[in-house]
Short mmCIF file of C-alpha atoms in Angstrom, two decimals:
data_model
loop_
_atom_site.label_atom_id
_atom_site.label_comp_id
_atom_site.label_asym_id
_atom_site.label_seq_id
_atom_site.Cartn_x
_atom_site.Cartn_y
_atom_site.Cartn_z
CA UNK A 1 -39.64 57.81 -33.54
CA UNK A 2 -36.95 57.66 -35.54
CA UNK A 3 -33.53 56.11 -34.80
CA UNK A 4 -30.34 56.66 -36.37
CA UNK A 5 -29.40 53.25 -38.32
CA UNK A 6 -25.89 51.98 -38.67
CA UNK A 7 -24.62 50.63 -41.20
CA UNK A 8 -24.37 47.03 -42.21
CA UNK A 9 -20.88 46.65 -41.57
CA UNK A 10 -20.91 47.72 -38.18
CA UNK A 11 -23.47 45.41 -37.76
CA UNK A 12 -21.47 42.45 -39.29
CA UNK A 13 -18.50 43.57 -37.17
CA UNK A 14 -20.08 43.39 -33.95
CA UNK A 15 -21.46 39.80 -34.95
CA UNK A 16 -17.87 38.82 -36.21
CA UNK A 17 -16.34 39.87 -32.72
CA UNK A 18 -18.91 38.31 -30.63
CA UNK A 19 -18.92 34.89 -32.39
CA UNK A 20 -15.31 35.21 -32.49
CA UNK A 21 -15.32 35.33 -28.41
CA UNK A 22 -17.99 33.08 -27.75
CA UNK A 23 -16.13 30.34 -29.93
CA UNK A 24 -12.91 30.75 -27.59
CA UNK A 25 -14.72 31.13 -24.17
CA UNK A 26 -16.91 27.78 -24.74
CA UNK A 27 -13.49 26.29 -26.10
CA UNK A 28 -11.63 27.34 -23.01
CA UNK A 29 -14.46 26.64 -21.08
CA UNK A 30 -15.00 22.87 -22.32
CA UNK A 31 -10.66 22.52 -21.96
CA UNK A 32 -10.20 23.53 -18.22
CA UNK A 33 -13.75 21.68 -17.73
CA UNK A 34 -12.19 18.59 -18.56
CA UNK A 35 -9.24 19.22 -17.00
CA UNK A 36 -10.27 20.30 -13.70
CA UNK A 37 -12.24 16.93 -13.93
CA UNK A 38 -9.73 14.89 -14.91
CA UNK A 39 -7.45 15.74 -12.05
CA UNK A 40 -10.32 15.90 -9.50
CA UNK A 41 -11.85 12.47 -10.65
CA UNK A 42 -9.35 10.07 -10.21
CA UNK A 43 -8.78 6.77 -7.92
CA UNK A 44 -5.19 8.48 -5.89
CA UNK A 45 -8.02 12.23 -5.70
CA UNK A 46 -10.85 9.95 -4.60
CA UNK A 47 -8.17 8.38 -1.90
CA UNK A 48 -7.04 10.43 1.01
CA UNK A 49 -5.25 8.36 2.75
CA UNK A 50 -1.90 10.24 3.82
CA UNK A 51 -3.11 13.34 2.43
CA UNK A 52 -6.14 14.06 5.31
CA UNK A 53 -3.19 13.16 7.60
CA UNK A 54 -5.84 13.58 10.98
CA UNK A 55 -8.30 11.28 9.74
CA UNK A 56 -4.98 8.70 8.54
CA UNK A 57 -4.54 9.59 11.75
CA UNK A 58 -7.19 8.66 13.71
CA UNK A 59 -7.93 5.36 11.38
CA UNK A 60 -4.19 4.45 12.30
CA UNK A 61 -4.83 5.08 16.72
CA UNK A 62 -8.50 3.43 16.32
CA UNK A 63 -7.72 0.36 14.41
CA UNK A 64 -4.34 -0.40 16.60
CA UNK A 65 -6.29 0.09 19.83
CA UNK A 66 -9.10 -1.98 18.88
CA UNK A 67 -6.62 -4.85 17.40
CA UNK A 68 -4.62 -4.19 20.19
CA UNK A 69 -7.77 -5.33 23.10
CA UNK A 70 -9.25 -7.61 21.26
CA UNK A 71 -6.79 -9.99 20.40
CA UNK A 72 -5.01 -10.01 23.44
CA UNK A 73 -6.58 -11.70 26.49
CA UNK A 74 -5.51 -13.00 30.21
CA UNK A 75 -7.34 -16.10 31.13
CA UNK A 76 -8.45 -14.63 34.41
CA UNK A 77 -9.97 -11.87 32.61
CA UNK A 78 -11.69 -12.77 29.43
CA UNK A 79 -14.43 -10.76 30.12
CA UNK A 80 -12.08 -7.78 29.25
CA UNK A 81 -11.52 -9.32 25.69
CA UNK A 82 -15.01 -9.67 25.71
CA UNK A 83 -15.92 -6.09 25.93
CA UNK A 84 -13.30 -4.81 23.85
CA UNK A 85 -15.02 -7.35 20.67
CA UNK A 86 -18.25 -5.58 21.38
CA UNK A 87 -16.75 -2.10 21.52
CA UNK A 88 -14.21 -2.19 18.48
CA UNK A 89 -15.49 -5.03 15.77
CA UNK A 90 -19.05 -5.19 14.14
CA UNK A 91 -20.88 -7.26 11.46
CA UNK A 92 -18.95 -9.84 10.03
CA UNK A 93 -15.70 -9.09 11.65
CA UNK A 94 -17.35 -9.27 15.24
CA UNK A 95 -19.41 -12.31 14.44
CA UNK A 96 -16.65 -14.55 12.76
CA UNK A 97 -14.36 -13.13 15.53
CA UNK A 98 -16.66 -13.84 18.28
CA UNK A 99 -16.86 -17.37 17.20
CA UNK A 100 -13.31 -18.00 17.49
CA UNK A 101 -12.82 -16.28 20.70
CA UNK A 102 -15.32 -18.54 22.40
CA UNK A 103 -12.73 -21.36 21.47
CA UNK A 104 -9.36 -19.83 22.20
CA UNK A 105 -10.65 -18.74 25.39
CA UNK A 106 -12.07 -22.42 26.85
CA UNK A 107 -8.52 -23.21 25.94
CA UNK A 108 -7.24 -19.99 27.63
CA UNK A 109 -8.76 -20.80 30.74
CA UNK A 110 -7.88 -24.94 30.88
CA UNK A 111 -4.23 -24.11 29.96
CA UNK A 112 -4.21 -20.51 31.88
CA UNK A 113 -2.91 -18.45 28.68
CA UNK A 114 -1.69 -15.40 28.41
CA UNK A 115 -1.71 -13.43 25.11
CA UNK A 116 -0.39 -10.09 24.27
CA UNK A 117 -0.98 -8.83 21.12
CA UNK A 118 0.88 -5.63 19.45
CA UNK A 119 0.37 -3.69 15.84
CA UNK A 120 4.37 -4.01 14.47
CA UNK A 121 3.45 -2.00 11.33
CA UNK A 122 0.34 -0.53 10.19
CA UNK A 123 -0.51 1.59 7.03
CA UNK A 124 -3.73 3.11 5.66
CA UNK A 125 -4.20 1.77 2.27
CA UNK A 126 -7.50 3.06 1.27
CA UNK A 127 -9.44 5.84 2.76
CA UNK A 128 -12.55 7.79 1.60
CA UNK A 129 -15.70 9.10 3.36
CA UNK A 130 -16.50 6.45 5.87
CA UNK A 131 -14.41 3.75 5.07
CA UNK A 132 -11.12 2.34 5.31
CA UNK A 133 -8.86 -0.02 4.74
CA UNK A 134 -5.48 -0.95 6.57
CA UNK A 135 -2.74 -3.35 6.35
CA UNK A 136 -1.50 -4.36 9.65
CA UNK A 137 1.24 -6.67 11.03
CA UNK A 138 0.10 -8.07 14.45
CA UNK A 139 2.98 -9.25 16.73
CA UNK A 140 0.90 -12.07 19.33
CA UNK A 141 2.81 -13.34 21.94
CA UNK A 142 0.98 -16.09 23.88
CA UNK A 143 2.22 -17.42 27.17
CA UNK A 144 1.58 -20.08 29.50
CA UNK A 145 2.59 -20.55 33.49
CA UNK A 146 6.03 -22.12 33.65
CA UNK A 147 6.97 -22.52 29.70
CA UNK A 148 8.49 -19.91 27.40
CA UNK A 149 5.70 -17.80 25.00
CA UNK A 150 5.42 -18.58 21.80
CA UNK A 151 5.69 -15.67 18.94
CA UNK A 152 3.67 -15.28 15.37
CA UNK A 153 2.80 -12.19 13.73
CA UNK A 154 -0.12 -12.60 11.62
CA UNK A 155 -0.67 -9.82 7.98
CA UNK A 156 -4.01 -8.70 8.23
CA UNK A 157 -6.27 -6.65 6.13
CA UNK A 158 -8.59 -5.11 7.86
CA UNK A 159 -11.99 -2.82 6.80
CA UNK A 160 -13.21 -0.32 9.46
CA UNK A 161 -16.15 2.09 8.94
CA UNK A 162 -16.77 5.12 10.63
CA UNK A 163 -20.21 5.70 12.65
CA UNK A 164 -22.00 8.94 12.90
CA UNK A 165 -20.10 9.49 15.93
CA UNK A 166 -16.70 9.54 14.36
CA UNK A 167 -15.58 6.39 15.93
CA UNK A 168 -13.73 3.69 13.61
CA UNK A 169 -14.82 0.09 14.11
CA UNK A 170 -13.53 -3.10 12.58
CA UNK A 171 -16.02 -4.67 10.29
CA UNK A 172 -13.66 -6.70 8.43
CA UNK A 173 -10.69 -8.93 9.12
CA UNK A 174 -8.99 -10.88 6.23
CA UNK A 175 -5.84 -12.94 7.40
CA UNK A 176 -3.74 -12.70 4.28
CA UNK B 1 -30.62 51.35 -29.44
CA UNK B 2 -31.39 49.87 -32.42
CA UNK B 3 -28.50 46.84 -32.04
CA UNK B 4 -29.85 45.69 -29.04
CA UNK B 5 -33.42 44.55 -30.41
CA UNK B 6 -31.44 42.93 -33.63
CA UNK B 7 -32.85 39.14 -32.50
CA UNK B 8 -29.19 38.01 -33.55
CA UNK B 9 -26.74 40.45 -31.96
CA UNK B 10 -28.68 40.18 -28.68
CA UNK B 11 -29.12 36.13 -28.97
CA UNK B 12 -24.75 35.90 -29.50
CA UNK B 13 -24.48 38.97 -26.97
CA UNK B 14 -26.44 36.46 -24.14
CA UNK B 15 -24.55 32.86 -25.44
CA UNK B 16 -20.89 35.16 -25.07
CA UNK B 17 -22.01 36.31 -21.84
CA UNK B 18 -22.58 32.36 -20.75
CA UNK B 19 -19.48 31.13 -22.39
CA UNK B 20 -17.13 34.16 -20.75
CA UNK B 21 -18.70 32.87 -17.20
CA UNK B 22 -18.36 29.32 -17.29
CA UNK B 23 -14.80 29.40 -18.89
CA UNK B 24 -14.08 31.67 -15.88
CA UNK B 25 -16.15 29.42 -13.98
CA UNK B 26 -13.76 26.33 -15.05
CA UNK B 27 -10.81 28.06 -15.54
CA UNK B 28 -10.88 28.43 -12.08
CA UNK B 29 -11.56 25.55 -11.30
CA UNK B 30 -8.86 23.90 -13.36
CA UNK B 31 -6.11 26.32 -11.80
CA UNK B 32 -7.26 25.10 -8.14
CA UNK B 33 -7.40 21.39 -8.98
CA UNK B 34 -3.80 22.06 -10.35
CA UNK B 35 -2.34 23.53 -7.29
CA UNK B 36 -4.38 21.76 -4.72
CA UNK B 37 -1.87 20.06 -2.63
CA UNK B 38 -3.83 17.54 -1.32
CA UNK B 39 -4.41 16.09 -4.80
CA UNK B 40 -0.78 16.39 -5.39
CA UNK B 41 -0.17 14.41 -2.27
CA UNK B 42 -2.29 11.92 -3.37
CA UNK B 43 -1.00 11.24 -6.75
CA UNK B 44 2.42 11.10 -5.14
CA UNK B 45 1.25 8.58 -2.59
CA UNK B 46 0.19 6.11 -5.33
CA UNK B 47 3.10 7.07 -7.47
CA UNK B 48 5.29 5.79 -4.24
CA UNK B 49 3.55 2.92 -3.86
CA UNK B 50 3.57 2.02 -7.50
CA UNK B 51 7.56 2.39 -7.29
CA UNK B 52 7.55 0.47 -4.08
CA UNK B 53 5.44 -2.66 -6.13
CA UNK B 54 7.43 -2.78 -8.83
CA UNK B 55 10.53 -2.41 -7.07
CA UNK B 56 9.87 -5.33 -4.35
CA UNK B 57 8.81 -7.78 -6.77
CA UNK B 58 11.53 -6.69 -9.01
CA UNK B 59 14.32 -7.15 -6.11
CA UNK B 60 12.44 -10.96 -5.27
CA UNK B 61 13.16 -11.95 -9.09
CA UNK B 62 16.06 -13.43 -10.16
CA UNK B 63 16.86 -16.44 -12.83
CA UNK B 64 20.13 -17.78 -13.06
CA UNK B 65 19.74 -18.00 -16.68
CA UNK B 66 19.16 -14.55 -17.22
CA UNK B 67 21.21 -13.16 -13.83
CA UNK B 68 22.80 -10.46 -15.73
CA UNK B 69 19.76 -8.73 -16.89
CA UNK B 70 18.00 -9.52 -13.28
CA UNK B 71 20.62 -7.96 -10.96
CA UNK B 72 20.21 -5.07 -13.76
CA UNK B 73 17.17 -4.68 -13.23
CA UNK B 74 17.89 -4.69 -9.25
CA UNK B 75 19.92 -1.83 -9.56
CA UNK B 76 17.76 0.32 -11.48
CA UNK B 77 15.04 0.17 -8.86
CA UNK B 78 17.40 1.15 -6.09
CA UNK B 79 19.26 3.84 -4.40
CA UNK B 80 20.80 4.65 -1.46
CA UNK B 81 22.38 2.18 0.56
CA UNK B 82 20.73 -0.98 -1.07
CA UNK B 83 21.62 0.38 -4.33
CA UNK B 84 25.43 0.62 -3.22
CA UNK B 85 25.33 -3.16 -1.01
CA UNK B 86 23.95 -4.73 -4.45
CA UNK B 87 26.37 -2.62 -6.87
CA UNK B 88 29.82 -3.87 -5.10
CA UNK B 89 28.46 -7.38 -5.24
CA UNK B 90 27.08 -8.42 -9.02
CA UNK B 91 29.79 -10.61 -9.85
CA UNK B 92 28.72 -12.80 -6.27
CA UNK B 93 25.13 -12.02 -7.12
CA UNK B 94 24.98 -13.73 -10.30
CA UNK B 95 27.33 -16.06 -9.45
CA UNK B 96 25.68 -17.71 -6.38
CA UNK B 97 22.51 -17.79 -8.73
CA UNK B 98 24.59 -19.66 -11.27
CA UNK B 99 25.70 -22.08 -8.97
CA UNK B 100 22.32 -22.85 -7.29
CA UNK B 101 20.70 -22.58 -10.31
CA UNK B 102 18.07 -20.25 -8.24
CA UNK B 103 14.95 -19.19 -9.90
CA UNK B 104 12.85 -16.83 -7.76
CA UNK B 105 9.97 -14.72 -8.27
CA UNK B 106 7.66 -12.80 -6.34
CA UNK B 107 4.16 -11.81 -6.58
CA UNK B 108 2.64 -8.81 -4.67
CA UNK B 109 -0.32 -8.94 -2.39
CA UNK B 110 -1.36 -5.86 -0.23
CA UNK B 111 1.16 -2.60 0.20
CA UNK B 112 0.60 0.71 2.03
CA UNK B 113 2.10 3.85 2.44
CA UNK B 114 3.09 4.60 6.17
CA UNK B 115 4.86 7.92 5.54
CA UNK B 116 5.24 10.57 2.52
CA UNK B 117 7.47 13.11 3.17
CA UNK B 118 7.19 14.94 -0.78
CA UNK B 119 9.82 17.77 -0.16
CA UNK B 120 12.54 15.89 1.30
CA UNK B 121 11.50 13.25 -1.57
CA UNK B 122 11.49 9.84 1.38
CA UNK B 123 9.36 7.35 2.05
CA UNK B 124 8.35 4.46 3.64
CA UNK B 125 6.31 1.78 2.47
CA UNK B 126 4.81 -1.71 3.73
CA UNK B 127 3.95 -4.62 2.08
CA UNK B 128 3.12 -8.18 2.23
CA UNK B 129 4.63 -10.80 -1.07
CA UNK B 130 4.86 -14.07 -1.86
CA UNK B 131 8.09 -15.18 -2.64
CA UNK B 132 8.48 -18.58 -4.69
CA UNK B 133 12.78 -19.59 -4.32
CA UNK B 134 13.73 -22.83 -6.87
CA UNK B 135 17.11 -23.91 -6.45
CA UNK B 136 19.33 -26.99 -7.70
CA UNK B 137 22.01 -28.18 -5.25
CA UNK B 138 23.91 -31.08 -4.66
CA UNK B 139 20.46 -32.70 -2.88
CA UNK B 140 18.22 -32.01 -5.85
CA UNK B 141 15.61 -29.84 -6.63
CA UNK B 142 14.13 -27.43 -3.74
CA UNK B 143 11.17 -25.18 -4.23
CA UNK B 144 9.73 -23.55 -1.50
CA UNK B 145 7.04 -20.62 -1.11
CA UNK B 146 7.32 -18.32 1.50
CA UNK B 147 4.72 -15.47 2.80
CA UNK B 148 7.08 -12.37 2.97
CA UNK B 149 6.26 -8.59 5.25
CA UNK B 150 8.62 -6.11 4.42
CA UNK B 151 9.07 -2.60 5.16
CA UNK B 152 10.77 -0.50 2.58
CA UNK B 153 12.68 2.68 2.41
CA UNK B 154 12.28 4.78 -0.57
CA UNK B 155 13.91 7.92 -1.74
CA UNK B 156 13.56 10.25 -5.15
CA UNK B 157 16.26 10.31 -7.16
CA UNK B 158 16.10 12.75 -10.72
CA UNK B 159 12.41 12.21 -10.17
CA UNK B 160 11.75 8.52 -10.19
CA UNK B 161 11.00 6.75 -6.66
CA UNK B 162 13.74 4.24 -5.84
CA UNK B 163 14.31 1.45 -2.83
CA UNK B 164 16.88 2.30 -0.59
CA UNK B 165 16.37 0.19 1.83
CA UNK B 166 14.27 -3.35 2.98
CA UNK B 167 14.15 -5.16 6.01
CA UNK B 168 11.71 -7.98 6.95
CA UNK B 169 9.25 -7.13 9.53
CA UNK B 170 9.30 -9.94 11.99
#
């Protein structure tokens, strides 16, 4: 069978053009690869803190609650404290924790103390997958029968990690 | 066709076919990281809080020695109202320093961003310093260093984020 040839320069043209194209579509290609991956692949895009504004959201309610209950206690009811360690703090946080508690509240009970604790500020500093961390000014207000409460707000910077269930807990506390 | 079984032509003919893909391929992905909001957000949250830094431990530093170039420096990280209170006073600025012979600085230690709004170009910002003050009076030297929570007020101006406002929390 015979097939019609073409000429050489048609031949050479065709190469020409498709080197020509391949040279700008791996150029482009490598450019906007970069690119994209630059923007994608820094710390602020690996942060989304403020910018996933219901899961800033939900670190924000969590941590405060959990801050909240287990720093505050009523002598009469330190079980309540108690509870709210178990639910809210883990691992380090709930063992260091834990330890101090069982001193405050011997003295809690002796002296009959009241203490109310409540976030003042809080911000989400950090937040990725499953972890976060959060900067927190906690008002405490401790009182005693007959004698005016005494007022200190303590800076805190606190880890929390999400479980499978979607649940923040405190696994951290660092008084700054 | 004849082309088609040239080994050459049809090698280039696959490799162009690869390259057009994957620069489409990239290209789009380039033009979505570059209008993706959320990583615009982001870089504008650290952007804030970089301004917010810089402008707290700026506004906690002052030497009597060199008060001119410090209150300076005071006013080019504000705006707003703070910018204004701090403007009408240099002359009592730097004078009080001169007279007390104040040196203060300021070191940062943990910040965060409680609220971006980007369009309207505000923000607020807290953060915990520690503030060293050194002053000379009439009883002697007096250096004292003091744990400091703020919360800060910050608004764009010409694109640059700028204090506006600080008031201790608690």
């Amino acid at each position: 069978m015979k097939i019609a040839r073409r000429s050489d320069g048609t031949r050479r043209r065709i190469i020409a053009v498709l080197a020509a194209v391949l040279t700008l579509a791996t150029a482009s290609a490598v450019v906007s690869g970069v690119r994209a991956h630059q923007l994608r692949g820094t710390e602020s895009a690996a942060n989304a803190a403020l910018v996933d504004t219901e899961a800033t959201e939900a670190v924000v309610e969590q941590v405060s609650a959990s801050l909240k209950a287990a720093f505050s206690y009523h002598h009469t009811r330190l079980e309540r404290t108690e509870h709210a360690m178990d639910v809210g703090l883990i691992g380090e946080a709930a063992a260091e924790y834990r330890r101090e508690f069982e001193a405050a509240a011997q003295q809690a009970k002796r002296r009959k103390l009241v203490k109310a604790a409540t976030v003042r500020a809080i911000g989400v500093r950090e937040l990725t997958d499953g972890r976060a961390t959060v900067l927190v000014f906690l008002d405490q207000q401790v009182s005693r029968q007959g004698s005016a409460p005494t007022s200190s707000t303590a800076t805190l910077d606190v880890t929390a990690l999400r479980d499978n269930d979607g649940v923040w807990r405190i696994s951290d506390i660092e008084g700054l | 066709m004849r082309l088609v079984r040239d080994p050459l032509v049809a090698i280039l003919a696959v490799l162009t076919v690869v390259a057009v893909a994957a620069a489409a391929w990239f290209g789009t992905a380039w033009v979505s990281a570059a209008r993706d909001e959320g990583l615009a957000r982001a870089e504008q949250r650290d952007v804030v809080l970089q301004a917010a830094e810089h402008g707290l431990v700026t506004l906690h530093t002052l030497d009597h020695r060199e008060a001119k170039r410090d209150v300076a420096a005071w006013l080019d990280v504000t705006a707003g109202g703070l910018h204004r209170d701090l403007a009408g006073d240099q002359v009592g600025q730097r004078e009080q320093a001169r007279q007390t012979k104040t040196v203060s600085s300021a070191e940062l230690l943990r910040a965060a961003v409680t609220e971006l709004n980007g369009h309207a170009g505000t923000a607020q910002v807290i953060a915990v310093l520690t503030t060293t003050l050194e002053t000379q009076g009439a009883k002697g030297e007096k250096k004292s260093t003091e744990r400091k929570r703020v919360n800060a007020e910050l608004v764009r101006r010409d694109g640059r984020w700028k204090v506006s406002a600080v008031e201790a929390a608690a």
